[in-house]
XYZ file of N, CA and C in Angstrom:
192
model
N 0.839 -1.178 0.000
C 0.000 0.000 0.000
C 0.890 1.249 0.000
N 0.579 2.205 -0.807
C 1.360 3.430 -0.913
C 1.382 4.168 0.419
N 2.566 4.528 0.881
C 2.708 5.269 2.114
C 2.802 4.424 3.368
N 2.703 3.112 3.215
C 2.778 2.218 4.374
C 4.227 2.069 4.829
N 4.456 2.182 6.134
C 5.791 1.962 6.671
C 6.129 0.484 6.576
N 7.360 0.191 6.200
C 7.811 -1.195 6.131
C 8.943 -1.378 7.135
N 8.879 -2.480 7.873
C 9.840 -2.684 8.947
C 10.176 -4.146 9.191
N 9.313 -5.070 8.833
C 9.578 -6.496 9.020
C 10.368 -7.053 7.838
N 11.111 -8.128 8.086
C 11.878 -8.762 7.015
C 10.998 -9.122 5.823
N 9.800 -9.631 6.092
C 8.945 -10.035 4.954
C 8.497 -8.825 4.140
N 8.361 -7.650 4.767
C 8.050 -6.432 4.006
C 9.180 -6.117 3.022
N 10.420 -6.147 3.542
C 11.573 -5.858 2.694
C 11.718 -6.903 1.591
N 11.521 -8.174 1.933
C 11.625 -9.253 0.955
C 10.582 -9.072 -0.153
N 9.338 -8.772 0.228
C 8.269 -8.566 -0.764
C 8.585 -7.401 -1.700
N 9.052 -6.293 -1.156
C 9.382 -5.127 -1.970
C 10.555 -5.415 -2.902
N 11.544 -6.132 -2.408
C 12.707 -6.471 -3.228
C 12.314 -7.434 -4.350
N 11.532 -8.442 -4.036
C 11.133 -9.451 -5.032
C 10.222 -8.866 -6.104
N 9.362 -7.928 -5.722
C 8.393 -7.359 -6.663
C 8.876 -6.062 -7.302
N 10.108 -5.635 -6.994
C 10.640 -4.363 -7.520
C 9.712 -3.187 -7.231
N 9.292 -3.094 -5.979
C 8.467 -1.972 -5.530
C 9.393 -0.967 -4.850
N 9.389 0.284 -5.287
C 10.290 1.270 -4.689
C 9.888 1.636 -3.264
N 10.876 2.123 -2.529
C 10.641 2.612 -1.178
C 11.263 3.999 -1.041
N 10.744 4.763 -0.095
C 11.345 6.035 0.280
C 12.027 5.834 1.617
N 13.133 6.541 1.803
C 13.899 6.454 3.034
C 13.833 7.817 3.722
N 13.503 7.813 5.000
C 13.425 9.027 5.798
C 14.298 8.895 7.032
N 14.827 10.017 7.463
C 15.456 10.106 8.779
C 14.612 11.105 9.547
N 13.809 10.591 10.454
C 12.796 11.422 11.102
C 11.778 11.826 10.061
N 11.591 13.118 9.887
C 10.650 13.614 8.871
C 11.346 14.088 7.608
N 12.656 13.901 7.556
C 13.440 14.377 6.421
C 13.645 13.268 5.389
N 13.230 13.541 4.157
C 13.409 12.592 3.059
C 14.888 12.490 2.714
N 15.392 11.250 2.592
C 16.802 11.025 2.280
C 17.018 10.370 0.922
N 16.108 9.478 0.501
C 16.354 8.720 -0.726
C 15.066 8.050 -1.174
N 15.041 7.645 -2.419
C 13.964 6.813 -2.959
C 14.589 5.868 -3.977
N 14.136 4.632 -3.989
C 14.679 3.663 -4.922
C 14.238 2.256 -4.595
N 14.954 1.317 -5.156
C 14.626 -0.095 -4.989
C 15.591 -0.745 -4.005
N 15.094 -1.695 -3.255
C 15.930 -2.413 -2.291
C 16.867 -3.338 -3.056
N 18.146 -3.167 -2.822
C 19.163 -4.020 -3.437
C 19.560 -5.151 -2.502
N 19.444 -4.897 -1.199
C 19.814 -5.867 -0.171
C 19.133 -5.444 1.127
N 18.788 -6.412 1.941
C 18.344 -6.097 3.297
C 18.894 -7.174 4.225
N 19.153 -6.783 5.424
C 19.639 -7.691 6.449
C 19.076 -7.264 7.791
N 19.563 -7.877 8.824
C 19.065 -7.595 10.174
C 19.299 -6.138 10.582
N 20.412 -5.553 10.121
C 20.796 -4.212 10.551
C 20.636 -3.127 9.484
N 20.724 -3.498 8.207
C 20.774 -2.491 7.137
C 19.860 -2.839 5.967
N 19.487 -1.781 5.216
C 18.783 -1.911 3.948
C 19.612 -1.124 2.932
N 19.915 -1.744 1.805
C 20.709 -1.084 0.770
C 19.792 -0.577 -0.343
N 19.868 0.732 -0.582
C 19.095 1.404 -1.631
C 20.059 2.340 -2.347
N 20.095 2.259 -3.681
C 20.966 3.129 -4.487
C 22.427 3.068 -4.032
N 22.853 1.850 -3.731
C 24.239 1.579 -3.353
C 24.652 2.217 -2.019
N 23.660 2.561 -1.190
C 23.896 3.130 0.137
C 23.224 2.235 1.166
N 23.948 1.919 2.245
C 23.402 1.123 3.332
C 22.767 2.046 4.367
N 21.476 1.832 4.655
C 20.740 2.606 5.647
C 20.440 1.720 6.854
N 20.750 2.224 8.029
C 20.501 1.494 9.265
C 19.000 1.360 9.501
N 18.561 0.165 9.819
C 17.148 -0.051 10.110
C 16.751 0.582 11.433
N 17.716 0.925 12.267
C 17.431 1.579 13.546
C 17.335 3.097 13.411
N 18.022 3.671 12.430
C 18.094 5.117 12.300
C 17.162 5.693 11.245
N 16.687 4.863 10.310
C 15.892 5.365 9.195
C 14.518 4.718 9.166
N 13.587 5.403 8.529
C 12.221 4.920 8.330
C 12.069 4.606 6.850
N 11.428 3.492 6.554
C 11.237 3.037 5.171
C 9.760 3.001 4.863
N 9.396 3.595 3.728
C 7.997 3.748 3.353
C 7.782 3.200 1.946
N 6.725 2.424 1.786
C 6.384 1.838 0.490
C 5.890 2.895 -0.482
N 6.380 2.834 -1.739
C 5.963 3.771 -2.780
C 5.651 3.053 -4.096
N 4.685 2.122 -4.116
C 4.364 1.455 -5.371
C 3.858 2.461 -6.397
N 4.230 2.240 -7.636
C 3.783 3.111 -8.719
C 4.579 4.387 -8.853
N 5.598 4.581 -8.030
C 6.381 5.811 -8.090
C 7.211 5.830 -9.341
């Protein structure tokens, strides 16, 4: 769903498998938008940058 926060491993896996873009925020500040290249317990990689899952918020953006 557009605008839905993603935080569980299965959310990241679904977005990566279906090529659904995500937006990355730090607090209320937009940092990046793109496709998940990798996700792990601690980090999510978008546009060749690793974002900490503890420091950043990830939001679903299908159709972007």
